[in-house]
Amino acid sequence: MSTIKFLRSSTHNALRSSLGWCRHAASRPRYNYDLVVLGGGSAGLACAKEAAGCGARVLCFDYVKPTPVGTKWGIGGTCVNVGCIPKKLMHQASLLGEAVHEAVAYGWNVDDKNIRPDWGKLVRSVQNHIKSVNWVTRVDLRDKKVEYVNSMGSFRDSHTIEYVAMPGAEHRQVTSEYVVVAVGGRPRYPDIPGAVELGITSDDIFSYEREPGRTLVVGAGYVGLECACFLKGLGYEPTVMVRSIVLRGFDRQMSELLAAMMTERGIPFLGTTIPKAVERQADGRLLVRYRNTSTQMDGSDVFDTVLWAIGRKGLIEDLNLEAAGVKTHDDKIVVDAAEATSVPHIFAVGDIIYGRPELTPVAILSGRLLARRLFAGSTQLMDYADVATTVFTPLEYSCVGMSEETAIELRGADNIEVFHGYYKPTEFFIPQKSVRHCYLKAVAEVSGDQKILGLHYIGPVAGEVIQGFAAALKSGLTVKTLLNTVGIHPTTAEEFTRLSITKRSGRDPTPASCCS
Ligand code: FAD
Ligand code: NDP
């Protein structure tokens, strides 16, 4: 181990002198920092900025290891660089393609019926946006007086973080009263021949230089379905390989409707199938061997791209958590209700924590609340219940609260009432778009004012619709209140105020207008 060196950047010195007034600096001079944050993604940045705003001396490490095909990116973590943001932009690009075709029905003269996107231009536009966000993030950190070091941090002991400022340089150390681990996760690769060498993941697709072409998407979670859908919308040919069921953990009926909608749009599913090997053919294309686990039949097919979307692993391996005594479960960190780890002054937030939703708004709010508890005397804990979420397929699926299965399991079928209905958005009529899969349901208690336990919605801009209802559900929304709410006409969200058919009644939930 080389000589211990403390960070002595000019920013650091300026920051420390400017913090003469800071109670943490004054009262805890034992450590170089009040807070070191490992990971500059949604959770880490939110925590670091909030803590600095409370007067703490904060240092944030962020470092991205390149993917096997060499993709790397800047500060901001998964959401900004290889997650929510590029995904939403590609989703939008795909929706726009659909809109161009619909425009013809509305009277627009679109000369070239065979409209195709320019993949290279799309990727450049997406990457330019990401780079601008990376830049704004760095400026924001500087303005908010959070020190940033673009290095991988790891524990030397529970108050000491070790890092290498640049490849080949000697190790440095900093000490901190508190440490927040917010290192997130990265996509998994299956343990089969050719997977790492020949496949890509969501870490690569948003900056992929060549057109994806015929793509095998392995995995039917959020990432798999979303990637398959935007690829289809952009004119490529995705196939989804499903190991067991689509969207495990979501409401089954809604998940199956979503899969049916995708099939109807021309996305094939290889059900109960697992990959066995990927081989490069002489023509450069990829031969994928697979097995159907129901029939035990082997099969193979040829693709241009193989995209692994089989879940994510927490990035604990480089943290040397043993040196600090932090307990883990699988590849995640175990925390209590206050996000404290097994070591009381070490905390964890975001995707790296065990058993909590892996979503950006969850990461941001929990990081922010933690900083307020550490440095501003707050006692408010993060409420992980009833977090709304959206799967950004062309017709989005958004939900908040319990699935029908969970409600029945927890409360008993006799105590649950399910209101549901298909609907036809007004804008679907002229282009004569299929409406079979626009559907919503409310899972409610059977008695009293019928407290709503879960809301589920497949349709256009579902995320926008459910966001508002999520606040209502957290405030104790009942069926009585919902039906007493005047709708905004003509919107799709309005359908929630008109739910009248229960599953128990056996009545057809398809309105007459849907049949046309
Ligand atoms: P991250 O954002 O992953 O940040 C962790 C950072 O720490 C990374 O930069 C990492 O490289 C760095 N790091 C790791 N180890 C170290 C170390 N030892 N030292 C220093 N730095 C380190 N969520 C939504 O809410 N909506 C969406 O639409 C959505 N879409 C998604 C689409 C995709 C394709 C994916 C993959 C995810 C999506 N998510 C979405 C999930 C969301 O991106 C994550 O929940 C969120 O980014 C988690 O934030 P985090 O700060 O915990 O981790
Ligand atoms: P998920 O865990 O949601 O899905 C993984 C999928 O891969 C499942 O269908 C799983 O099948 C399958 N799978 C797992 N291992 C294998 C294997 N060895 N071979 C074949 N299939 C396999 O992971 P994702 O990567 O899709 O998403 C990770 C997280 O990122 C999500 O939980 C979500 O929180 C977040 N995210 C959020 C988004 C949003 O908010 N819109 C979008 C994208 C990601 P099985 O069911 O059989 O286990």
Coordinates of C-alpha atoms and ligand atoms in Angstrom, one line a residue:
M1 CA 0.0 0.0 0.0
S2 CA 1.4 3.4 -1.0
T3 CA 1.6 6.4 1.3
I4 CA -1.7 7.7 2.4
K5 CA -2.6 10.8 0.5
F6 CA -5.6 13.0 1.1
L7 CA -7.4 14.8 -1.6
R8 CA -6.0 18.3 -2.1
S9 CA -7.7 19.7 -5.1
S10 CA -8.3 23.4 -5.2
T11 CA -12.0 22.7 -5.2
H12 CA -11.6 20.8 -2.0
N13 CA -9.6 23.5 -0.3
A14 CA -12.0 26.2 -1.5
L15 CA -15.0 24.1 -0.3
R16 CA -13.5 23.5 3.1
S17 CA -12.7 27.2 3.7
S18 CA -16.1 28.2 2.5
L19 CA -17.6 25.8 5.1
G20 CA -16.2 27.6 8.1
W21 CA -19.8 28.1 9.1
C22 CA -20.8 24.6 8.7
R23 CA -21.8 22.9 12.0
H24 CA -20.7 19.5 10.6
A25 CA -17.3 20.7 9.7
A26 CA -16.9 22.5 13.0
S27 CA -18.3 19.7 15.2
R28 CA -16.7 16.7 13.4
P29 CA -13.2 17.5 12.4
R30 CA -12.1 13.9 12.7
Y31 CA -12.8 13.0 9.1
N32 CA -12.0 14.6 5.8
Y33 CA -15.6 14.6 4.9
D34 CA -19.0 14.5 6.5
L35 CA -20.3 12.3 3.7
V36 CA -18.7 10.2 1.0
V37 CA -21.1 8.8 -1.6
L38 CA -20.1 5.9 -3.7
G39 CA -21.9 6.1 -7.0
G40 CA -23.1 9.1 -9.0
G41 CA -26.4 7.8 -10.3
S42 CA -29.9 8.8 -9.4
A43 CA -29.6 7.9 -5.7
G44 CA -26.1 9.0 -5.1
L45 CA -26.4 12.4 -6.7
A46 CA -29.7 13.2 -5.0
C47 CA -28.2 12.3 -1.6
A48 CA -24.9 14.1 -2.2
K49 CA -26.6 17.3 -3.5
E50 CA -29.1 17.4 -0.7
A51 CA -26.4 16.8 2.0
A52 CA -24.3 19.6 0.6
G53 CA -27.3 21.8 0.6
C54 CA -27.6 21.0 4.3
G55 CA -24.1 22.2 4.9
A56 CA -22.2 18.9 4.8
R57 CA -18.8 18.4 3.3
V58 CA -19.5 15.9 0.5
L59 CA -17.4 13.9 -1.9
C60 CA -19.1 11.7 -4.6
F61 CA -17.2 9.0 -6.5
D62 CA -18.6 7.8 -9.8
Y63 CA -17.0 5.4 -12.2
V64 CA -18.3 3.3 -15.0
K65 CA -16.6 0.1 -16.1
P66 CA -16.9 -0.3 -19.9
T67 CA -19.1 -3.1 -21.2
P68 CA -17.5 -6.2 -22.9
V69 CA -18.0 -4.5 -26.3
G70 CA -16.4 -1.3 -24.9
T71 CA -19.4 1.0 -24.3
K72 CA -18.9 3.5 -21.5
W73 CA -20.5 6.7 -20.4
G74 CA -20.3 9.7 -18.1
I75 CA -21.7 10.8 -14.7
G76 CA -25.4 10.3 -13.9
G77 CA -25.7 6.6 -13.6
T78 CA -28.0 4.1 -15.4
C79 CA -31.1 6.3 -15.7
V80 CA -29.5 9.1 -17.6
N81 CA -27.0 7.2 -19.7
V82 CA -28.3 3.7 -20.4
G83 CA -31.8 3.5 -18.8
C84 CA -34.9 5.6 -18.5
I85 CA -33.8 8.6 -20.6
P86 CA -32.4 6.9 -23.7
K87 CA -35.2 4.3 -23.4
K88 CA -37.9 7.0 -23.3
L89 CA -36.3 8.8 -26.3
M90 CA -36.3 5.5 -28.3
H91 CA -39.9 4.8 -27.2
Q92 CA -40.9 8.3 -28.4
A93 CA -39.1 7.7 -31.7
S94 CA -41.0 4.5 -32.2
L95 CA -44.3 6.2 -31.3
L96 CA -43.6 9.0 -33.8
G97 CA -43.2 6.4 -36.5
E98 CA -46.6 5.0 -35.7
A99 CA -48.0 8.5 -35.6
V100 CA -46.7 9.3 -39.1
H101 CA -48.7 6.3 -40.5
E102 CA -51.8 7.4 -38.5
A103 CA -51.5 10.9 -39.8
V104 CA -52.4 9.6 -43.3
A105 CA -55.8 8.6 -42.0
Y106 CA -56.2 12.1 -40.5
G107 CA -55.7 13.6 -44.0
W108 CA -52.0 14.3 -44.0
N109 CA -50.2 13.8 -47.3
V110 CA -47.2 11.7 -46.4
D111 CA -45.6 10.9 -49.7
D112 CA -43.3 8.0 -48.8
K113 CA -45.4 5.3 -47.2
N114 CA -42.3 3.2 -46.5
I115 CA -40.9 5.6 -43.9
R116 CA -37.9 4.3 -42.0
P117 CA -35.9 5.9 -39.3
D118 CA -32.2 6.7 -39.7
W119 CA -30.8 4.6 -36.8
G120 CA -27.4 6.3 -36.9
K121 CA -29.0 9.8 -36.6
L122 CA -31.4 8.6 -33.9
V123 CA -28.4 7.2 -31.8
R124 CA -26.4 10.4 -32.3
S125 CA -29.4 12.6 -31.2
V126 CA -29.9 10.4 -28.1
Q127 CA -26.2 10.4 -27.3
N128 CA -26.0 14.2 -27.8
H129 CA -28.8 14.7 -25.3
I130 CA -27.1 12.4 -22.8
K131 CA -23.8 14.2 -23.1
S132 CA -25.6 17.5 -22.4
V133 CA -27.2 16.0 -19.3
N134 CA -23.7 14.7 -18.2
W135 CA -22.4 18.2 -18.6
V136 CA -25.3 19.9 -16.7
T137 CA -24.8 17.3 -13.9
R138 CA -21.1 18.2 -13.5
V139 CA -21.9 21.9 -13.4
D140 CA -24.7 21.3 -10.9
L141 CA -22.3 19.4 -8.6
R142 CA -19.8 22.2 -8.8
D143 CA -22.5 24.8 -8.1
K144 CA -23.9 22.8 -5.2
K145 CA -20.3 22.3 -3.8
V146 CA -20.3 18.6 -4.1
E147 CA -16.8 17.3 -4.9
Y148 CA -16.7 14.7 -7.6
V149 CA -14.0 12.2 -8.3
N150 CA -14.3 10.0 -11.4
S151 CA -12.9 6.9 -9.8
M152 CA -14.0 3.6 -8.3
G153 CA -14.2 3.8 -4.6
S154 CA -13.9 0.9 -2.2
F155 CA -13.7 0.4 1.6
R156 CA -10.4 0.2 3.4
D157 CA -12.2 0.3 6.7
S158 CA -15.7 1.5 7.7
H159 CA -14.7 5.2 7.6
T160 CA -12.0 5.1 4.9
I161 CA -12.5 4.9 1.2
E162 CA -9.7 4.0 -1.1
Y163 CA -9.5 5.0 -4.8
V164 CA -7.1 5.4 -7.7
A165 CA -7.4 8.9 -9.3
M166 CA -6.3 7.6 -12.7
P167 CA -5.1 4.3 -14.1
G168 CA -1.6 3.5 -12.9
A169 CA -1.6 6.2 -10.2
E170 CA -1.0 5.4 -6.6
H171 CA -3.9 4.6 -4.2
R172 CA -5.4 7.5 -2.3
Q173 CA -7.7 7.5 0.7
V174 CA -10.3 9.7 2.2
T175 CA -12.1 9.4 5.5
S176 CA -15.7 10.2 6.2
E177 CA -18.1 10.2 9.1
Y178 CA -20.8 8.7 7.0
V179 CA -20.7 6.7 3.8
V180 CA -23.6 6.1 1.4
V181 CA -23.3 3.3 -1.0
A182 CA -25.3 4.0 -4.2
V183 CA -23.5 1.9 -6.7
G184 CA -26.5 0.5 -8.5
G185 CA -26.4 -2.5 -10.8
R186 CA -25.4 -3.7 -14.3
P187 CA -27.0 -6.2 -16.7
R188 CA -26.4 -9.9 -16.2
Y189 CA -25.1 -12.2 -18.9
P190 CA -26.2 -15.9 -19.1
D191 CA -23.5 -18.4 -18.4
I192 CA -23.6 -20.0 -21.9
P193 CA -21.0 -20.1 -24.7
G194 CA -20.8 -16.9 -26.7
A195 CA -23.0 -14.8 -24.4
V196 CA -20.4 -12.2 -23.4
E197 CA -18.4 -12.1 -26.6
L198 CA -21.4 -12.0 -29.0
G199 CA -24.3 -10.5 -27.1
I200 CA -25.1 -7.0 -26.0
T201 CA -27.3 -5.6 -23.3
S202 CA -29.3 -2.4 -22.5
D203 CA -25.9 -0.9 -21.7
D204 CA -25.0 -1.0 -25.4
I205 CA -28.2 -0.7 -27.4
F206 CA -28.7 3.0 -27.0
S207 CA -25.3 3.8 -28.5
Y208 CA -25.1 0.8 -30.8
E209 CA -23.5 2.0 -34.1
R210 CA -25.0 -0.5 -36.5
E211 CA -28.6 -1.2 -37.0
P212 CA -29.8 -3.9 -34.7
G213 CA -31.7 -5.8 -37.5
R214 CA -33.3 -9.1 -36.6
T215 CA -32.9 -9.1 -32.8
L216 CA -33.3 -11.8 -30.2
V217 CA -34.3 -10.2 -26.9
V218 CA -33.8 -12.7 -24.1
G219 CA -35.8 -11.9 -21.0
A220 CA -39.4 -10.7 -20.6
G221 CA -39.1 -8.2 -17.8
Y222 CA -39.3 -4.4 -18.1
V223 CA -36.1 -4.1 -20.2
G224 CA -36.9 -7.0 -22.5
L225 CA -40.4 -5.9 -23.4
E226 CA -39.5 -2.2 -23.7
C227 CA -36.5 -2.9 -26.0
A228 CA -38.4 -5.3 -28.1
C229 CA -41.2 -2.7 -28.5
F230 CA -39.1 0.2 -29.5
L231 CA -37.1 -2.0 -31.9
K232 CA -40.3 -3.1 -33.6
G233 CA -41.6 0.4 -33.8
L234 CA -38.4 1.5 -35.4
G235 CA -38.8 -1.1 -38.1
Y236 CA -36.6 -4.0 -36.9
E237 CA -37.6 -7.5 -36.2
P238 CA -37.4 -8.4 -32.5
T239 CA -38.3 -11.8 -31.0
V240 CA -38.7 -12.2 -27.3
M241 CA -37.4 -15.3 -25.5
V242 CA -39.4 -16.0 -22.3
R243 CA -38.1 -18.3 -19.7
S244 CA -41.3 -18.6 -17.7
I245 CA -43.9 -15.8 -17.7
V246 CA -43.8 -12.2 -19.0
L247 CA -43.5 -9.4 -16.4
R248 CA -43.1 -11.6 -13.3
G249 CA -44.5 -9.8 -10.2
F250 CA -47.0 -7.7 -12.2
D251 CA -50.8 -8.3 -12.4
R252 CA -51.1 -11.5 -14.5
Q253 CA -54.1 -10.4 -16.5
M254 CA -52.5 -7.1 -17.4
S255 CA -49.2 -8.8 -18.3
E256 CA -50.9 -11.3 -20.6
L257 CA -52.9 -8.5 -22.3
L258 CA -49.6 -6.7 -22.9
A259 CA -48.0 -9.8 -24.4
A260 CA -51.1 -10.3 -26.6
M261 CA -50.9 -6.7 -27.7
M262 CA -47.2 -7.1 -28.6
T263 CA -48.0 -10.4 -30.5
E264 CA -50.7 -8.6 -32.4
R265 CA -48.2 -5.9 -33.4
G266 CA -45.9 -8.6 -34.9
I267 CA -43.5 -9.4 -32.1
P268 CA -43.1 -13.2 -31.7
F269 CA -42.5 -14.8 -28.3
L270 CA -40.5 -17.9 -27.8
G271 CA -42.3 -19.3 -24.8
T272 CA -40.7 -21.4 -22.0
T273 CA -37.4 -21.2 -23.8
I274 CA -33.8 -20.7 -22.6
P275 CA -30.7 -19.9 -24.6
K276 CA -28.0 -22.6 -24.8
A277 CA -25.3 -21.0 -27.0
V278 CA -24.5 -18.2 -29.4
E279 CA -22.2 -18.8 -32.4
R280 CA -20.9 -16.4 -35.0
Q281 CA -21.7 -17.8 -38.5
A282 CA -19.4 -17.3 -41.6
D283 CA -21.7 -14.6 -42.8
G284 CA -21.3 -12.7 -39.5
R285 CA -24.8 -13.3 -38.3
L286 CA -25.5 -15.0 -34.9
L287 CA -26.8 -18.5 -34.6
V288 CA -28.6 -19.0 -31.3
R289 CA -29.2 -22.5 -30.0
Y290 CA -32.1 -22.8 -27.5
R291 CA -34.3 -25.3 -25.6
N292 CA -38.0 -25.3 -25.0
T293 CA -38.2 -26.4 -21.3
S294 CA -41.8 -27.5 -21.7
T295 CA -41.3 -29.8 -24.7
Q296 CA -37.5 -30.4 -24.1
M297 CA -37.1 -29.7 -27.8
D298 CA -34.0 -28.0 -29.0
G299 CA -34.1 -25.3 -31.7
S300 CA -32.0 -22.7 -33.3
D301 CA -32.4 -19.5 -35.3
V302 CA -30.3 -16.8 -36.8
F303 CA -30.2 -13.2 -35.7
D304 CA -28.2 -10.0 -36.3
T305 CA -28.2 -9.0 -32.7
V306 CA -28.7 -10.8 -29.4
L307 CA -29.8 -8.6 -26.5
W308 CA -29.6 -10.0 -23.0
A309 CA -32.3 -8.6 -20.7
I310 CA -32.2 -11.2 -18.0
G311 CA -32.0 -8.9 -15.0
R312 CA -29.3 -6.9 -13.2
K313 CA -26.7 -7.7 -10.6
G314 CA -25.7 -5.3 -7.8
L315 CA -22.2 -3.9 -8.1
I316 CA -20.9 -5.0 -4.7
E317 CA -17.8 -6.9 -6.0
D318 CA -15.4 -4.0 -6.1
L319 CA -16.5 -2.4 -2.8
N320 CA -14.5 -4.6 -0.4
L321 CA -17.5 -4.5 1.9
E322 CA -15.9 -7.1 4.2
A323 CA -13.4 -4.5 5.3
A324 CA -16.2 -2.4 6.5
G325 CA -18.3 -5.2 7.9
V326 CA -21.4 -4.5 5.7
K327 CA -23.8 -7.4 5.3
T328 CA -25.1 -8.4 1.9
H329 CA -27.8 -10.7 0.5
D330 CA -26.9 -12.2 -2.9
D331 CA -25.4 -9.2 -4.7
K332 CA -27.4 -6.6 -2.8
I333 CA -26.9 -4.7 0.5
V334 CA -29.3 -5.3 3.4
V335 CA -30.6 -2.2 5.0
D336 CA -33.2 -1.3 7.7
A337 CA -36.1 1.1 7.4
A338 CA -33.7 4.1 7.6
E339 CA -31.4 2.6 4.9
A340 CA -28.7 1.9 7.5
T341 CA -26.6 -1.2 6.7
S342 CA -25.3 -3.6 9.4
V343 CA -22.7 -0.8 10.1
P344 CA -24.6 2.1 11.6
H345 CA -22.8 5.0 9.9
I346 CA -22.8 3.3 6.5
F347 CA -26.0 3.5 4.4
A348 CA -27.2 2.3 1.1
V349 CA -29.8 3.7 -1.3
G350 CA -31.1 3.0 -4.8
D351 CA -30.9 -0.2 -6.9
I352 CA -28.1 -1.7 -4.7
I353 CA -30.4 -2.3 -1.7
Y354 CA -32.1 -5.6 -1.3
G355 CA -35.8 -6.1 -1.7
R356 CA -36.9 -2.6 -2.9
P357 CA -38.1 -1.4 -6.2
E358 CA -35.4 -0.6 -8.7
L359 CA -36.7 2.7 -10.0
T360 CA -35.2 6.1 -10.4
P361 CA -37.8 8.1 -8.5
V362 CA -37.4 5.6 -5.6
A363 CA -33.6 6.1 -5.7
I364 CA -33.9 9.9 -5.8
L365 CA -36.4 10.3 -3.0
S366 CA -34.7 7.8 -0.7
G367 CA -31.3 9.4 -1.3
R368 CA -32.7 12.9 -0.6
L369 CA -34.6 11.8 2.6
L370 CA -31.5 10.1 3.9
A371 CA -29.4 13.2 3.5
R372 CA -32.1 15.2 5.4
R373 CA -32.1 12.7 8.2
L374 CA -28.3 12.8 8.4
F375 CA -27.7 16.5 8.1
A376 CA -30.9 18.4 8.7
G377 CA -32.5 16.7 11.7
S378 CA -35.3 15.1 9.7
T379 CA -36.9 11.9 10.9
Q380 CA -38.9 11.2 7.7
L381 CA -38.4 7.7 6.3
M382 CA -38.8 6.6 2.7
D383 CA -42.2 5.0 2.1
Y384 CA -41.6 2.2 -0.4
A385 CA -45.3 1.2 -0.5
D386 CA -47.6 1.9 -3.5
V387 CA -44.9 3.1 -5.9
A388 CA -46.4 3.6 -9.3
T389 CA -44.5 2.3 -12.3
T390 CA -44.9 2.1 -16.1
V391 CA -43.7 -0.4 -18.7
F392 CA -43.1 1.8 -21.8
T393 CA -44.4 -0.5 -24.5
P394 CA -46.3 1.3 -27.3
L395 CA -49.6 1.0 -25.4
E396 CA -48.0 1.6 -22.0
Y397 CA -48.9 -0.5 -18.9
S398 CA -48.9 1.6 -15.8
C399 CA -50.0 0.6 -12.3
V400 CA -49.9 1.5 -8.7
G401 CA -50.7 -0.6 -5.6
M402 CA -51.6 -4.3 -5.5
S403 CA -52.2 -6.7 -8.4
E404 CA -55.4 -8.6 -8.4
E405 CA -53.5 -11.8 -7.3
T406 CA -51.8 -10.0 -4.4
A407 CA -55.0 -8.5 -3.2
I408 CA -56.8 -11.8 -3.2
E409 CA -53.9 -13.5 -1.5
L410 CA -53.7 -10.9 1.3
R411 CA -57.4 -10.2 1.8
G412 CA -59.2 -13.2 0.4
A413 CA -61.3 -13.3 -2.8
D414 CA -64.6 -12.6 -0.9
N415 CA -63.2 -9.3 0.3
I416 CA -62.0 -8.0 -3.0
E417 CA -64.1 -6.3 -5.7
V418 CA -62.5 -5.8 -9.2
F419 CA -63.9 -3.1 -11.4
H420 CA -62.8 -3.3 -15.0
G421 CA -63.5 -2.1 -18.6
Y422 CA -62.1 -2.0 -22.1
Y423 CA -62.3 1.4 -23.8
K424 CA -61.6 3.0 -27.1
P425 CA -59.6 6.3 -27.0
T426 CA -61.2 8.9 -29.3
E427 CA -58.1 9.3 -31.3
F428 CA -58.2 5.6 -32.2
F429 CA -61.4 5.9 -34.3
I430 CA -60.1 7.6 -37.4
P431 CA -57.0 5.5 -38.0
Q432 CA -59.2 2.5 -37.0
K433 CA -56.6 1.3 -34.5
S434 CA -57.1 -1.9 -32.6
V435 CA -58.7 -1.3 -29.3
R436 CA -58.8 -4.8 -28.0
H437 CA -56.1 -4.2 -25.5
C438 CA -56.9 -0.8 -24.0
Y439 CA -58.1 -1.9 -20.7
L440 CA -58.2 -0.7 -17.1
K441 CA -59.1 -2.1 -13.7
A442 CA -59.4 -1.0 -10.1
V443 CA -58.8 -3.6 -7.4
A444 CA -60.8 -2.5 -4.3
E445 CA -62.1 -3.6 -1.0
V446 CA -65.6 -5.0 -1.2
S447 CA -67.1 -3.2 1.8
G448 CA -67.7 0.4 2.9
D449 CA -66.6 3.1 0.5
Q450 CA -64.4 0.5 -1.2
K451 CA -60.9 1.6 -0.6
I452 CA -58.8 1.2 -3.7
L453 CA -55.9 -1.2 -3.4
G454 CA -54.5 -1.1 -6.9
L455 CA -55.1 0.6 -10.2
H456 CA -54.0 -0.9 -13.5
Y457 CA -54.1 0.6 -17.0
I458 CA -53.0 -0.3 -20.5
G459 CA -53.4 2.4 -23.0
P460 CA -51.8 5.5 -24.5
V461 CA -49.6 7.6 -22.1
A462 CA -50.5 5.4 -19.2
G463 CA -47.6 6.7 -17.2
E464 CA -49.0 10.2 -17.3
V465 CA -52.4 8.9 -16.3
I466 CA -51.4 6.8 -13.4
Q467 CA -49.0 9.3 -11.9
G468 CA -51.9 11.5 -10.7
F469 CA -54.0 8.6 -9.5
A470 CA -51.0 7.3 -7.5
A471 CA -51.2 10.4 -5.3
A472 CA -54.9 9.8 -4.9
L473 CA -54.3 6.2 -4.0
K474 CA -51.7 7.1 -1.4
S475 CA -54.3 9.5 0.1
G476 CA -56.8 6.7 0.6
L477 CA -58.8 6.9 -2.7
T478 CA -62.1 4.9 -2.6
V479 CA -64.3 3.7 -5.4
K480 CA -67.0 6.1 -4.0
T481 CA -64.6 9.1 -4.5
L482 CA -63.5 7.9 -7.9
L483 CA -67.0 7.7 -9.2
N484 CA -67.9 11.0 -7.6
T485 CA -65.0 12.7 -9.5
V486 CA -66.0 14.5 -12.7
G487 CA -63.9 13.3 -15.6
I488 CA -62.1 15.4 -18.2
H489 CA -63.7 14.7 -21.5
P490 CA -62.5 13.3 -23.9
T491 CA -59.5 11.7 -22.2
T492 CA -58.6 8.1 -21.5
A493 CA -58.0 8.9 -17.9
E494 CA -61.6 9.8 -17.6
E495 CA -62.4 6.1 -17.9
F496 CA -61.3 5.6 -14.3
T497 CA -64.2 7.8 -13.2
R498 CA -66.7 5.7 -15.1
L499 CA -65.8 2.2 -13.9
S500 CA -69.1 0.5 -13.2
I501 CA -68.7 -3.2 -14.2
T502 CA -67.4 -5.6 -11.6
K503 CA -65.8 -8.9 -12.5
R504 CA -68.1 -10.6 -10.0
S505 CA -71.1 -9.4 -12.1
G506 CA -69.9 -11.4 -15.1
R507 CA -71.1 -8.5 -17.4
D508 CA -69.2 -7.8 -20.6
P509 CA -66.7 -5.0 -19.9
T510 CA -66.6 -4.0 -23.6
P511 CA -68.4 -0.7 -24.3
A512 CA -70.5 -0.6 -27.5
S513 CA -68.2 1.9 -29.1
C514 CA -65.3 -0.5 -28.8
C515 CA -67.0 -3.0 -31.1
S516 CA -66.9 -0.6 -34.1
Ligands
FAD1 P1 -27.2 3.8 -10.9 O1 -28.0 4.8 -11.6 O2 -26.9 2.6 -11.6 O3 -25.9 4.6 -10.4 C1 -24.8 3.9 -9.8 C2 -23.5 4.6 -10.3 O4 -22.4 4.1 -9.5 C3 -23.1 4.1 -11.7 O5 -22.7 5.2 -12.4 C4 -22.0 3.1 -11.5 O6 -21.1 3.0 -12.6 C5 -21.3 3.8 -10.3 N1 -20.5 2.9 -9.5 C6 -20.6 1.5 -9.3 N2 -19.7 1.1 -8.4 C7 -19.0 2.2 -8.1 C8 -17.8 2.3 -7.2 N3 -17.4 1.3 -6.5 N4 -17.3 3.6 -7.1 C9 -17.8 4.6 -7.8 N5 -18.9 4.5 -8.6 C10 -19.4 3.3 -8.7 N6 -36.5 3.4 -13.8 C11 -37.6 4.2 -13.9 O7 -38.0 4.7 -12.8 N7 -38.2 4.5 -15.1 C12 -37.7 4.0 -16.2 O8 -38.3 4.2 -17.3 C13 -36.6 3.1 -16.2 N8 -36.1 2.6 -17.3 C14 -35.0 1.9 -17.3 C15 -34.5 1.3 -18.5 C16 -33.4 0.5 -18.4 C17 -32.9 -0.1 -19.8 C18 -32.7 0.2 -17.2 C19 -31.5 -0.7 -17.2 C20 -33.2 0.7 -16.0 C21 -34.3 1.6 -16.0 N9 -34.8 2.1 -14.9 C22 -36.0 2.9 -14.9 C23 -34.2 1.9 -13.6 C24 -33.3 3.0 -13.1 O9 -32.4 3.3 -14.2 C25 -32.6 2.7 -11.9 O10 -33.5 2.3 -10.9 C26 -31.8 3.9 -11.3 O11 -30.9 4.3 -12.3 C27 -31.0 3.4 -10.1 O12 -30.2 4.5 -9.6 P2 -29.0 4.2 -8.7 O13 -28.4 5.5 -8.3 O14 -29.3 3.3 -7.6 O15 -27.9 3.4 -9.6
NDP2 P1 -36.3 -8.3 -14.6 O1 -35.8 -9.0 -13.4 O2 -37.5 -7.4 -14.5 O3 -36.6 -9.4 -15.8 C1 -35.6 -10.3 -16.1 C2 -36.2 -11.3 -17.1 O4 -35.2 -12.2 -17.6 C3 -37.3 -12.2 -16.6 O5 -38.3 -12.3 -17.6 C4 -36.6 -13.5 -16.2 O6 -37.4 -14.6 -16.3 C5 -35.6 -13.5 -17.4 N1 -34.4 -14.3 -17.0 C6 -33.7 -14.3 -15.9 N2 -32.6 -15.1 -16.0 C7 -32.7 -15.7 -17.2 C8 -31.9 -16.6 -17.9 N3 -30.8 -17.1 -17.3 N4 -32.3 -17.0 -19.1 C9 -33.4 -16.5 -19.7 N5 -34.2 -15.6 -19.1 C10 -33.8 -15.2 -17.9 O7 -35.0 -7.5 -15.1 P2 -34.9 -6.3 -16.2 O8 -33.5 -6.3 -16.6 O9 -35.9 -6.4 -17.2 O10 -35.2 -5.0 -15.3 C11 -34.4 -4.7 -14.1 C12 -35.1 -3.7 -13.3 O11 -34.9 -2.4 -13.9 C13 -36.6 -3.8 -13.2 O12 -36.9 -4.6 -12.1 C14 -37.0 -2.4 -13.0 O13 -37.1 -2.0 -11.7 C15 -36.0 -1.6 -13.7 N6 -36.5 -1.0 -15.0 C16 -37.6 -0.2 -14.9 C17 -38.1 0.3 -16.1 C18 -39.3 1.2 -16.0 O14 -39.6 1.7 -14.9 N7 -40.0 1.4 -17.1 C19 -37.6 -0.1 -17.4 C20 -36.5 -1.0 -17.3 C21 -36.0 -1.5 -16.1 P3 -38.1 -15.2 -15.0 O15 -39.4 -14.5 -14.8 O16 -38.3 -16.6 -15.4 O17 -37.2 -15.1 -13.9

